CSV table of C-alpha atoms in Angstrom, one decimal:
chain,number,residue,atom,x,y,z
A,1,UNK,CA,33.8,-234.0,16.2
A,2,UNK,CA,35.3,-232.7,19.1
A,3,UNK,CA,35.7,-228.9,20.0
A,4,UNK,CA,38.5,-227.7,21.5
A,5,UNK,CA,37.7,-224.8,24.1
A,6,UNK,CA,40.4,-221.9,25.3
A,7,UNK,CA,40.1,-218.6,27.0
A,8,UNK,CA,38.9,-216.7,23.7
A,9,UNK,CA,35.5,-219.2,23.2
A,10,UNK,CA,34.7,-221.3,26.2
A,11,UNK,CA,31.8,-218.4,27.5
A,12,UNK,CA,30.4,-218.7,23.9
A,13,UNK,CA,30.3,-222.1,23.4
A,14,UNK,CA,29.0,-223.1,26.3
A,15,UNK,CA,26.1,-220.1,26.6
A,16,UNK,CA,25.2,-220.6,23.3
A,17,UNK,CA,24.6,-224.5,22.8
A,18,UNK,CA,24.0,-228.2,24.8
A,19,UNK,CA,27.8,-229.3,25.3
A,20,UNK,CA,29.6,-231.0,27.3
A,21,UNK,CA,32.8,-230.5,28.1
A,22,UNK,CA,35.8,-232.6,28.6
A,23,UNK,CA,38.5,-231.4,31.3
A,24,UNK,CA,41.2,-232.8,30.9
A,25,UNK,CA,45.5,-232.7,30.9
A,26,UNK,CA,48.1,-234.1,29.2
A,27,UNK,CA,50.0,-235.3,32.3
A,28,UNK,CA,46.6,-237.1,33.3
A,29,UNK,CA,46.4,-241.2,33.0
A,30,UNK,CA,42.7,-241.8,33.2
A,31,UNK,CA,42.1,-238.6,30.4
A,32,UNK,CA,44.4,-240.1,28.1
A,33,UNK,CA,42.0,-243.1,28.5
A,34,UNK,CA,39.0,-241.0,28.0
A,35,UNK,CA,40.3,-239.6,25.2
A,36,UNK,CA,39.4,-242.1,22.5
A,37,UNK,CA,35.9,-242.6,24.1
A,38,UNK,CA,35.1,-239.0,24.2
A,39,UNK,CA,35.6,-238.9,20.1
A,40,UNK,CA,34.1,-242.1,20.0
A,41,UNK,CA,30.7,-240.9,21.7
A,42,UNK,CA,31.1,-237.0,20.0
A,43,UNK,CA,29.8,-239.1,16.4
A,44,UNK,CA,27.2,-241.6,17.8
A,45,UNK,CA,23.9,-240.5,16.6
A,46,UNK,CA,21.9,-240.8,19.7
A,47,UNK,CA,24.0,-237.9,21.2
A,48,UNK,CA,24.1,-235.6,18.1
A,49,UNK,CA,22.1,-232.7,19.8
A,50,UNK,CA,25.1,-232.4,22.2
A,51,UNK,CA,28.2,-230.4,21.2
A,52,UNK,CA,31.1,-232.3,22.6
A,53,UNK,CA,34.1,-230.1,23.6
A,54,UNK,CA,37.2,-230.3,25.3
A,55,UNK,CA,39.1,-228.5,28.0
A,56,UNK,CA,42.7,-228.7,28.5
A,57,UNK,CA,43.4,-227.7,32.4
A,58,UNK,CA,47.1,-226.8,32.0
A,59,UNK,CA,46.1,-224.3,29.0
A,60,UNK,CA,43.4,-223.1,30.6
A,61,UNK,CA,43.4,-223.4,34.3
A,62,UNK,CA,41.2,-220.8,34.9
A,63,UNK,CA,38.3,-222.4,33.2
A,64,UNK,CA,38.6,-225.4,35.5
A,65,UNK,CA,38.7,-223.1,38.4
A,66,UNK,CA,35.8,-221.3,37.3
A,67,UNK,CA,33.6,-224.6,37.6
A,68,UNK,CA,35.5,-225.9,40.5
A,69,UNK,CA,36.9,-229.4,38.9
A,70,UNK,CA,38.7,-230.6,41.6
A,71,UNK,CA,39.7,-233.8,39.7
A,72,UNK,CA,40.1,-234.9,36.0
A,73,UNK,CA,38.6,-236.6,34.1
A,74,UNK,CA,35.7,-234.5,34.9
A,75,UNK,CA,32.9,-234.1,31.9
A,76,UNK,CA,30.0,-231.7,32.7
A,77,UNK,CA,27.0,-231.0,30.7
A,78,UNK,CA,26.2,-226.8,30.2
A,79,UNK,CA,22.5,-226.5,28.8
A,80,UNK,CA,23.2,-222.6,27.1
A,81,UNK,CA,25.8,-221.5,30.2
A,82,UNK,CA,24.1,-223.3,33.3
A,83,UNK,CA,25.7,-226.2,34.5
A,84,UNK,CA,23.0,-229.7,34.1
A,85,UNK,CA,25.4,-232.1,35.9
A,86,UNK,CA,29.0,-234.3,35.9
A,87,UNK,CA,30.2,-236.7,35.4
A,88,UNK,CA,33.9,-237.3,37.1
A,89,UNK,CA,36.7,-240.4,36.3
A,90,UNK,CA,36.5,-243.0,33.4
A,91,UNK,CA,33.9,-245.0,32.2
A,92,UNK,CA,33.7,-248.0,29.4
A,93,UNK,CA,31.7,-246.1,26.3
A,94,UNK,CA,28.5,-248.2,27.0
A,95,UNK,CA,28.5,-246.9,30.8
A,96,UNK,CA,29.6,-243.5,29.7
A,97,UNK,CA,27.2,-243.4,26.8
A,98,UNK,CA,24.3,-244.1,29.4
A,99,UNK,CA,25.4,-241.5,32.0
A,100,UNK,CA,25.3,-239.1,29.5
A,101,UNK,CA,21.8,-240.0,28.6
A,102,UNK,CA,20.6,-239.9,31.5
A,103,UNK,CA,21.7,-236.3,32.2
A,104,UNK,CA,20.2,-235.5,28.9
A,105,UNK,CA,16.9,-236.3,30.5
A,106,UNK,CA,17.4,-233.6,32.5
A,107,UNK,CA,17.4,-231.3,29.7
């Protein structure tokens, strides 16, 4: 399941859990792409201590700004409000599902 984030619960969600978050837009080729991976990876079991989320840019520019995503697709990891890494463009699910492993081991 996939979380959709806005003004009123971005700061909560992200300070108070492992997420990552999807920023995305609707104008945006390579999100709409993402899109069905993102929701694909958000129910594989060996990422179910992450909270996946998403973040739509034209929404909620202001949360893009705040974390300086220059370019979308851009997924980063928050580990209870501090940023763990990103991950920026579209991946296959197997490549993307190993990149986000990885950055779990950071955790």
């Amino acid at each position: 399941m996939v979380t959709e984030l806005t003004a009123d619960n971005f700061d909560e969600t992200i300070n108070d859990n492992l997420c990552i978050v999807d920023f995305w837009a609707s104008w945006c080729g390579p999100c709409k792409m993402l899109a069905p991976v993102y929701e694909e990876l958000s129910k594989d079991k060996d990422l179910s201590k992450l909270k996946f989320c998403k973040l739509n840019t034209e929404e909620y520019p202001d949360g893009a700004s705040q974390n300086s995503v220059m370019s979308i697709p851009t997924l980063i990891v928050f580990n209870m409000g501090e940023e763990v890494d990103r991950i920026t463009g579209f991946y296959p699910k197997e490549m993307l599902k190993q990149k986000v492993l990885d950055v779990l081991k950071k955790v």
